[in-house]
mmCIF file of C-alpha atoms in Angstrom:
data_model
loop_
_atom_site.group_PDB
_atom_site.id
_atom_site.type_symbol
_atom_site.label_atom_id
_atom_site.label_comp_id
_atom_site.label_asym_id
_atom_site.label_seq_id
_atom_site.Cartn_x
_atom_site.Cartn_y
_atom_site.Cartn_z
ATOM 1 C CA MET A 17 5.788 21.388 -41.012
ATOM 2 C CA ARG A 18 2.208 22.569 -41.272
ATOM 3 C CA MET A 19 0.382 25.638 -40.084
ATOM 4 C CA THR A 20 -3.335 26.302 -39.789
ATOM 5 C CA VAL A 21 -4.745 29.699 -40.692
ATOM 6 C CA PRO A 22 -8.266 30.507 -39.411
ATOM 7 C CA THR A 23 -10.394 32.290 -42.021
ATOM 8 C CA HIS A 24 -14.056 33.103 -42.537
ATOM 9 C CA LEU A 25 -14.352 30.107 -44.905
ATOM 10 C CA GLY A 26 -12.636 27.566 -42.667
ATOM 11 C CA ASP A 27 -9.326 26.572 -41.144
ATOM 12 C CA ILE A 28 -6.763 26.611 -43.938
ATOM 13 C CA ALA A 29 -3.943 24.051 -43.983
ATOM 14 C CA VAL A 30 -0.609 25.361 -45.264
ATOM 15 C CA ARG A 31 2.337 23.051 -45.804
ATOM 16 C CA CYS A 32 5.617 24.813 -45.015
ATOM 17 C CA LEU A 33 8.854 23.548 -46.539
ATOM 18 C CA SER A 34 12.279 25.141 -46.153
ATOM 19 C CA PRO A 35 15.559 24.257 -47.857
ATOM 20 C CA PHE A 36 17.739 22.167 -45.549
ATOM 21 C CA ALA A 37 21.513 22.092 -45.465
ATOM 22 C CA GLY A 38 21.930 18.763 -47.242
ATOM 23 C CA ALA A 39 19.645 19.767 -50.114
ATOM 24 C CA ARG A 40 20.731 23.352 -50.753
ATOM 25 C CA ARG A 41 22.897 24.201 -53.701
ATOM 26 C CA GLU A 42 26.344 25.509 -52.851
ATOM 27 C CA GLY A 43 26.177 29.196 -52.073
ATOM 28 C CA ALA A 44 22.387 29.229 -51.690
ATOM 29 C CA PRO A 45 20.971 31.116 -48.683
ATOM 30 C CA GLY A 46 19.952 29.240 -45.552
ATOM 31 C CA PRO A 47 16.331 28.525 -44.643
ATOM 32 C CA SER A 48 15.634 31.876 -42.995
ATOM 33 C CA GLY A 49 17.148 33.819 -45.891
ATOM 34 C CA ALA A 50 15.742 31.828 -48.806
ATOM 35 C CA PRO A 51 13.125 33.561 -50.982
ATOM 36 C CA ALA A 52 9.509 32.625 -50.319
ATOM 37 C CA LEU A 53 7.127 30.945 -52.770
ATOM 38 C CA LEU A 54 3.376 30.442 -52.358
ATOM 39 C CA LEU A 55 1.609 27.684 -54.338
ATOM 40 C CA LEU A 56 -2.138 27.934 -55.098
ATOM 41 C CA HIS A 57 -3.873 24.939 -56.660
ATOM 42 C CA ALA A 58 -6.807 24.477 -59.032
ATOM 43 C CA ASN A 59 -10.429 23.452 -58.433
ATOM 44 C CA PRO A 60 -10.857 20.631 -57.591
ATOM 45 C CA GLY A 61 -7.599 19.466 -56.070
ATOM 46 C CA ASP A 62 -5.318 20.255 -53.171
ATOM 47 C CA GLY A 63 -1.716 21.148 -52.508
ATOM 48 C CA ARG A 64 -0.555 17.585 -53.190
ATOM 49 C CA ASP A 65 -1.173 18.230 -56.876
ATOM 50 C CA PHE A 66 2.219 20.014 -56.899
ATOM 51 C CA ASP A 67 4.127 17.072 -55.430
ATOM 52 C CA ALA A 68 6.006 16.242 -58.651
ATOM 53 C CA VAL A 69 7.700 19.672 -58.705
ATOM 54 C CA LEU A 70 7.728 20.403 -54.988
ATOM 55 C CA PRO A 71 11.169 18.880 -54.210
ATOM 56 C CA ALA A 72 12.897 21.077 -56.792
ATOM 57 C CA LEU A 73 11.038 24.185 -55.617
ATOM 58 C CA ALA A 74 11.544 23.507 -51.906
ATOM 59 C CA ASP A 75 15.261 22.939 -52.546
ATOM 60 C CA ARG A 76 15.575 26.628 -53.410
ATOM 61 C CA TYR A 77 12.695 28.425 -51.713
ATOM 62 C CA ARG A 78 10.771 28.581 -48.503
ATOM 63 C CA THR A 79 7.726 27.025 -50.101
ATOM 64 C CA PHE A 80 4.200 27.335 -48.725
ATOM 65 C CA VAL A 81 1.484 25.115 -50.205
ATOM 66 C CA VAL A 82 -2.132 26.063 -49.546
ATOM 67 C CA ASP A 83 -5.150 23.737 -49.472
ATOM 68 C CA TRP A 84 -8.263 25.699 -50.433
ATOM 69 C CA PRO A 85 -11.292 25.445 -48.083
ATOM 70 C CA GLY A 86 -12.778 21.959 -48.061
ATOM 71 C CA TYR A 87 -9.817 20.431 -49.906
ATOM 72 C CA GLY A 88 -6.851 18.515 -48.524
ATOM 73 C CA GLY A 89 -6.394 19.334 -44.852
ATOM 74 C CA SER A 90 -8.572 22.473 -44.864
ATOM 75 C CA THR A 91 -12.085 22.685 -43.482
ATOM 76 C CA ALA A 92 -15.185 24.306 -44.994
ATOM 77 C CA PRO A 93 -18.031 24.516 -42.456
ATOM 78 C CA GLU A 94 -20.265 26.127 -45.106
ATOM 79 C CA PRO A 95 -18.991 24.778 -48.439
ATOM 80 C CA GLY A 96 -21.692 26.519 -50.459
ATOM 81 C CA ARG A 97 -20.237 29.906 -49.420
ATOM 82 C CA VAL A 98 -16.827 29.277 -50.993
ATOM 83 C CA SER A 99 -16.236 31.514 -54.007
ATOM 84 C CA PRO A 100 -13.299 32.778 -56.074
ATOM 85 C CA GLU A 101 -13.536 36.129 -54.297
ATOM 86 C CA GLY A 102 -13.562 34.284 -50.977
ATOM 87 C CA LEU A 103 -10.363 32.492 -51.986
ATOM 88 C CA VAL A 104 -8.724 35.882 -52.523
ATOM 89 C CA GLU A 105 -9.574 36.819 -48.945
ATOM 90 C CA VAL A 106 -8.273 33.443 -47.747
ATOM 91 C CA ALA A 107 -4.980 33.977 -49.586
ATOM 92 C CA GLU A 108 -4.644 37.480 -48.110
ATOM 93 C CA ARG A 109 -5.100 36.010 -44.642
ATOM 94 C CA VAL A 110 -2.458 33.371 -45.424
ATOM 95 C CA LEU A 111 0.003 36.116 -46.450
ATOM 96 C CA ASP A 112 -0.696 37.914 -43.179
ATOM 97 C CA ALA A 113 -0.067 34.707 -41.226
ATOM 98 C CA LEU A 114 3.173 34.030 -43.108
ATOM 99 C CA ALA A 115 4.392 37.513 -42.191
ATOM 100 C CA GLU A 116 3.379 37.090 -38.554
ATOM 101 C CA GLU A 117 4.620 33.542 -37.992
ATOM 102 C CA HIS A 118 7.454 33.123 -40.508
ATOM 103 C CA GLY A 119 8.652 36.668 -41.101
ATOM 104 C CA VAL A 120 7.758 36.465 -44.808
ATOM 105 C CA ARG A 121 7.557 40.012 -46.165
ATOM 106 C CA GLU A 122 7.969 39.243 -49.866
ATOM 107 C CA VAL A 123 6.728 36.224 -51.791
ATOM 108 C CA ALA A 124 6.500 34.932 -55.347
ATOM 109 C CA VAL A 125 3.111 33.388 -56.106
ATOM 110 C CA LEU A 126 2.513 30.428 -58.420
ATOM 111 C CA GLY A 127 -1.122 29.669 -59.167
ATOM 112 C CA ASN A 128 -2.966 27.277 -61.459
ATOM 113 C CA SER A 129 -6.499 27.826 -62.777
ATOM 114 C CA VAL A 130 -8.532 29.534 -60.033
ATOM 115 C CA GLY A 131 -5.255 29.678 -58.098
ATOM 116 C CA GLY A 132 -3.825 31.762 -60.946
ATOM 117 C CA TYR A 133 -6.785 34.110 -60.707
ATOM 118 C CA VAL A 134 -6.187 34.500 -56.974
ATOM 119 C CA ALA A 135 -2.497 35.154 -57.628
ATOM 120 C CA CYS A 136 -3.396 38.045 -59.952
ATOM 121 C CA ARG A 137 -5.845 39.450 -57.425
ATOM 122 C CA LEU A 138 -3.159 39.385 -54.735
ATOM 123 C CA ALA A 139 -0.874 41.368 -57.029
ATOM 124 C CA GLU A 140 -3.485 44.069 -57.652
ATOM 125 C CA GLY A 141 -4.967 44.234 -54.141
ATOM 126 C CA PRO A 142 -3.949 45.523 -50.706
ATOM 127 C CA ARG A 143 -1.143 42.911 -50.370
ATOM 128 C CA ALA A 144 0.415 43.824 -53.733
ATOM 129 C CA ALA A 145 3.550 45.262 -52.145
ATOM 130 C CA SER A 146 4.457 41.835 -50.746
ATOM 131 C CA VAL A 147 4.105 39.986 -54.085
ATOM 132 C CA THR A 148 7.385 40.021 -56.022
ATOM 133 C CA SER A 149 6.474 37.969 -59.116
ATOM 134 C CA LEU A 150 3.740 35.755 -60.567
ATOM 135 C CA VAL A 151 3.819 32.380 -62.269
ATOM 136 C CA LEU A 152 0.383 31.925 -63.848
ATOM 137 C CA VAL A 153 -0.404 28.405 -65.038
ATOM 138 C CA ASP A 154 -3.509 28.239 -67.269
ATOM 139 C CA PRO A 155 -5.135 30.866 -65.020
ATOM 140 C CA ALA A 156 -8.839 31.536 -64.699
ATOM 141 C CA GLY A 157 -10.135 35.051 -65.162
ATOM 142 C CA PHE A 158 -9.523 35.478 -68.890
ATOM 143 C CA THR A 159 -12.580 33.687 -70.286
ATOM 144 C CA ARG A 160 -15.001 35.969 -72.092
ATOM 145 C CA GLN A 161 -18.299 35.802 -70.239
ATOM 146 C CA THR A 162 -21.247 34.953 -72.466
ATOM 147 C CA ALA A 163 -24.700 33.550 -71.850
ATOM 148 C CA LEU A 164 -23.292 30.110 -72.699
ATOM 149 C CA THR A 165 -20.298 30.254 -70.343
ATOM 150 C CA ARG A 166 -22.442 31.607 -67.497
ATOM 151 C CA TRP A 167 -24.999 28.860 -68.041
ATOM 152 C CA PHE A 168 -22.297 26.175 -68.080
ATOM 153 C CA CYS A 169 -20.705 27.476 -64.879
ATOM 154 C CA ARG A 170 -23.984 27.889 -63.006
ATOM 155 C CA GLU A 171 -26.261 25.167 -64.315
ATOM 156 C CA VAL A 172 -23.868 22.390 -65.321
ATOM 157 C CA MET A 173 -20.671 22.389 -63.240
ATOM 158 C CA GLY A 174 -22.343 24.488 -60.561
ATOM 159 C CA ARG A 175 -25.092 21.952 -59.820
ATOM 160 C CA PRO A 176 -24.058 18.910 -57.743
ATOM 161 C CA ALA A 177 -26.488 16.550 -59.506
ATOM 162 C CA ARG A 178 -24.875 17.322 -62.870
ATOM 163 C CA ALA A 179 -21.305 17.971 -61.758
ATOM 164 C CA ARG A 180 -21.234 14.627 -59.948
ATOM 165 C CA ARG A 181 -21.380 12.896 -63.345
ATOM 166 C CA LEU A 182 -19.019 15.255 -65.162
ATOM 167 C CA VAL A 183 -16.182 16.065 -62.772
ATOM 168 C CA VAL A 184 -14.295 12.791 -63.281
ATOM 169 C CA PRO A 185 -14.360 12.692 -67.116
ATOM 170 C CA LEU A 186 -13.420 16.389 -67.189
ATOM 171 C CA ALA A 187 -10.449 15.698 -64.926
ATOM 172 C CA ARG A 188 -9.405 12.814 -67.144
ATOM 173 C CA ALA A 189 -9.285 15.283 -70.029
ATOM 174 C CA TYR A 190 -7.493 18.153 -68.303
ATOM 175 C CA LEU A 191 -4.872 15.965 -66.615
ATOM 176 C CA GLY A 192 -3.568 14.766 -69.964
ATOM 177 C CA ARG A 193 -1.919 11.387 -70.416
ATOM 178 C CA LEU A 194 -1.668 10.451 -66.706
ATOM 179 C CA GLY A 195 1.928 9.551 -67.473
ATOM 180 C CA THR A 196 3.336 10.492 -64.072
ATOM 181 C CA PRO A 197 2.619 9.142 -60.576
ATOM 182 C CA SER A 198 1.613 12.649 -59.509
ATOM 183 C CA ALA A 199 -1.011 12.952 -62.259
ATOM 184 C CA ARG A 200 -2.408 9.516 -61.463
ATOM 185 C CA GLU A 201 -2.640 10.360 -57.761
ATOM 186 C CA THR A 202 -4.386 13.639 -58.554
ATOM 187 C CA TYR A 203 -6.848 11.776 -60.759
ATOM 188 C CA ALA A 204 -7.493 9.230 -57.992
ATOM 189 C CA ARG A 205 -8.400 12.049 -55.622
ATOM 190 C CA VAL A 206 -10.783 13.548 -58.184
ATOM 191 C CA ARG A 207 -12.442 10.156 -58.678
ATOM 192 C CA ALA A 208 -13.350 10.172 -54.982
ATOM 193 C CA LEU A 209 -14.878 13.659 -55.151
ATOM 194 C CA PRO A 210 -18.416 12.683 -56.304
ATOM 195 C CA HIS A 211 -18.748 10.642 -53.099
ATOM 196 C CA ASP A 212 -17.609 13.480 -50.807
ATOM 197 C CA GLU A 213 -20.484 15.919 -50.316
ATOM 198 C CA THR A 214 -18.324 18.690 -48.846
ATOM 199 C CA ARG A 215 -15.716 18.647 -51.612
ATOM 200 C CA LEU A 216 -18.418 18.384 -54.272
ATOM 201 C CA ALA A 217 -20.255 21.371 -52.770
ATOM 202 C CA VAL A 218 -17.032 23.438 -52.761
ATOM 203 C CA HIS A 219 -16.304 22.429 -56.352
ATOM 204 C CA CYS A 220 -19.753 23.517 -57.501
ATOM 205 C CA ALA A 221 -19.730 26.745 -55.499
ATOM 206 C CA LEU A 222 -16.452 27.794 -57.110
ATOM 207 C CA TRP A 223 -17.807 27.061 -60.580
ATOM 208 C CA ARG A 224 -20.907 29.152 -59.860
ATOM 209 C CA GLY A 225 -18.641 31.955 -58.677
ATOM 210 C CA LEU A 226 -16.982 32.092 -62.096
ATOM 211 C CA ALA A 227 -20.312 33.344 -63.501
ATOM 212 C CA ASP A 228 -20.763 36.013 -60.825
ATOM 213 C CA PRO A 229 -20.875 39.573 -62.228
ATOM 214 C CA ASP A 230 -18.195 40.602 -59.705
ATOM 215 C CA PHE A 231 -15.768 37.918 -60.870
ATOM 216 C CA GLY A 232 -12.813 39.308 -62.798
ATOM 217 C CA LEU A 233 -9.590 41.264 -62.638
ATOM 218 C CA ALA A 234 -9.664 45.045 -62.274
ATOM 219 C CA ASP A 235 -6.969 45.827 -64.856
ATOM 220 C CA PRO A 236 -4.523 43.021 -65.767
ATOM 221 C CA ALA A 237 -2.414 45.385 -67.884
ATOM 222 C CA ALA A 238 -1.676 47.481 -64.805
ATOM 223 C CA LEU A 239 0.043 44.652 -62.912
ATOM 224 C CA ASP A 240 3.490 46.038 -62.147
ATOM 225 C CA LEU A 241 5.689 43.012 -61.502
ATOM 226 C CA PRO A 242 7.410 40.237 -63.478
ATOM 227 C CA ILE A 243 4.944 37.635 -64.798
ATOM 228 C CA LEU A 244 5.536 34.229 -66.335
ATOM 229 C CA LEU A 245 2.442 32.930 -68.159
ATOM 230 C CA LEU A 246 2.438 29.208 -68.906
ATOM 231 C CA TRP A 247 -0.378 27.676 -70.956
ATOM 232 C CA GLY A 248 -0.980 24.099 -71.997
ATOM 233 C CA SER A 249 -1.708 23.925 -75.724
ATOM 234 C CA ARG A 250 -4.098 20.989 -75.142
ATOM 235 C CA ASP A 251 -6.040 22.512 -72.245
ATOM 236 C CA PRO A 252 -9.743 21.599 -72.676
ATOM 237 C CA VAL A 253 -10.940 23.826 -69.812
ATOM 238 C CA VAL A 254 -9.426 27.199 -70.714
ATOM 239 C CA PRO A 255 -8.186 26.697 -74.282
ATOM 240 C CA ALA A 256 -4.900 28.288 -75.287
ATOM 241 C CA PHE A 257 -6.304 29.592 -78.594
ATOM 242 C CA LEU A 258 -9.079 31.494 -76.740
ATOM 243 C CA ASP A 259 -8.287 32.152 -73.088
ATOM 244 C CA GLY A 260 -4.537 31.996 -73.580
ATOM 245 C CA ARG A 261 -4.640 34.609 -76.325
ATOM 246 C CA ARG A 262 -6.866 36.865 -74.247
ATOM 247 C CA ALA A 263 -4.479 36.566 -71.306
ATOM 248 C CA ARG A 264 -1.491 37.493 -73.474
ATOM 249 C CA ARG A 265 -3.370 40.523 -74.820
ATOM 250 C CA GLN A 266 -4.605 41.715 -71.433
ATOM 251 C CA LEU A 267 -1.513 41.181 -69.284
ATOM 252 C CA PRO A 268 1.347 43.723 -69.321
ATOM 253 C CA ALA A 269 3.501 43.900 -72.440
ATOM 254 C CA GLY A 270 6.526 42.582 -70.554
ATOM 255 C CA THR A 271 4.822 39.319 -69.589
ATOM 256 C CA LEU A 272 6.860 36.257 -70.523
ATOM 257 C CA SER A 273 4.470 33.840 -72.258
ATOM 258 C CA VAL A 274 5.273 30.184 -72.932
ATOM 259 C CA ARG A 275 2.988 27.582 -74.475
ATOM 260 C CA LEU A 276 3.635 24.010 -73.357
ATOM 261 C CA PRO A 277 2.587 20.730 -75.047
ATOM 262 C CA THR A 278 0.330 19.752 -72.140
ATOM 263 C CA ALA A 279 -3.227 19.997 -70.865
ATOM 264 C CA HIS A 280 -4.393 22.043 -67.831
ATOM 265 C CA GLU A 281 -1.752 21.037 -65.249
ATOM 266 C CA PRO A 282 1.722 20.980 -66.861
ATOM 267 C CA TYR A 283 3.446 20.537 -63.486
ATOM 268 C CA ASN A 284 1.637 17.204 -63.201
ATOM 269 C CA GLU A 285 1.965 16.081 -66.816
ATOM 270 C CA ARG A 286 5.474 17.305 -67.715
ATOM 271 C CA PRO A 287 7.161 18.302 -64.436
ATOM 272 C CA GLY A 288 10.675 18.466 -65.898
ATOM 273 C CA LEU A 289 9.619 20.738 -68.739
ATOM 274 C CA PHE A 290 7.596 22.869 -66.333
ATOM 275 C CA LEU A 291 10.613 23.363 -64.060
ATOM 276 C CA ARG A 292 12.846 24.190 -67.013
ATOM 277 C CA HIS A 293 10.865 27.397 -67.467
ATOM 278 C CA VAL A 294 9.827 28.163 -63.903
ATOM 279 C CA LEU A 295 13.145 27.812 -62.071
ATOM 280 C CA PRO A 296 15.131 30.331 -64.173
ATOM 281 C CA PHE A 297 12.259 32.794 -63.934
ATOM 282 C CA LEU A 298 12.001 32.505 -60.150
ATOM 283 C CA GLU A 299 15.779 32.780 -59.818
ATOM 284 C CA ASN A 300 15.818 36.227 -61.448
ATOM 285 C CA PRO A 301 12.350 37.241 -62.695
ATOM 286 C CA ARG A 302 13.230 40.654 -64.074
ATOM 287 C CA ALA A 303 16.319 39.445 -65.925
ATOM 288 C CA VAL A 304 14.520 36.476 -67.496
ATOM 289 C CA ALA A 305 11.521 38.594 -68.479
ATOM 290 C CA ALA A 306 13.845 41.157 -70.031
ATOM 291 C CA ARG A 307 15.468 38.481 -72.198
ATOM 292 C CA ARG A 308 11.980 37.350 -73.374
ATOM 293 C CA LEU A 309 12.923 33.694 -73.012
ATOM 294 C CA ARG A 310 11.320 31.404 -75.606
ATOM 295 C CA PRO A 311 10.741 27.657 -75.207
ATOM 296 C CA PRO A 312 12.881 25.275 -77.259
ATOM 297 C CA SER A 313 11.253 24.087 -80.454
ATOM 298 C CA ARG A 314 11.493 20.417 -79.478
ATOM 299 C CA PRO A 315 11.644 20.120 -75.668
ATOM 300 C CA ARG A 316 12.869 16.732 -74.486
ATOM 301 C CA ILE A 317 12.673 16.935 -70.720
ATOM 302 C CA ARG A 318 9.861 14.792 -69.316
#
């Protein structure tokens, strides 16, 4: 099932998946009583990037997968206006629509990259009361802004003439080994982006927004909810030894932090390992965070 949410940046496509009787675990609540989960993808990309982990998530949760403006099934009449702050407003409108049309009053939010930034903003903004927990996957918003980073965001990845040549090799780096069908399909979609003027314009506008003086979290340490922070140790976009460390320092002390042997999208590269950490957390976020779960020293799930 799909729903369309009108916003100021375009009509937003949201895929809606509910557990069905044949797939639910014994004793699990029915579709109307299952907890809700909102998935927010990276830039560029769309909700299909989560397809490798979606069956396991949708088996347990009412799962809602957003396509950002101009990506997937969503429109972007003015792609140059899309910004990280605009995505926050889009996500707030999606939460309102989920409450109105699906009766969703509480939701866990899982976001990757700029989707992780939006997830944090939801948890510190006017919809904070409806957000029960966060899963942040290599989130944006923790890079120290310097003259170099602002220049790179604005003048390199923010300019279509330059980004057109760089977006594909960058994706090849941040998607890791392309060892799964999901990662290869995501890469194939990125390879088509330089030839799609709307998607390319959205991609560049979001990069430029990362250098905006208004971009950033108000006070990450004040977030008052369970948080699972997952970071790929080989991420070339937001490196674990820089951005990951800053995130761990700035987020609340009770944040559960796990470093994974992946690049920027662990759910694409190592879906089994990703789910090993995410599913127990979503099942009981406060209990798992209290135990301060640590990853196994030699994970074997692929």
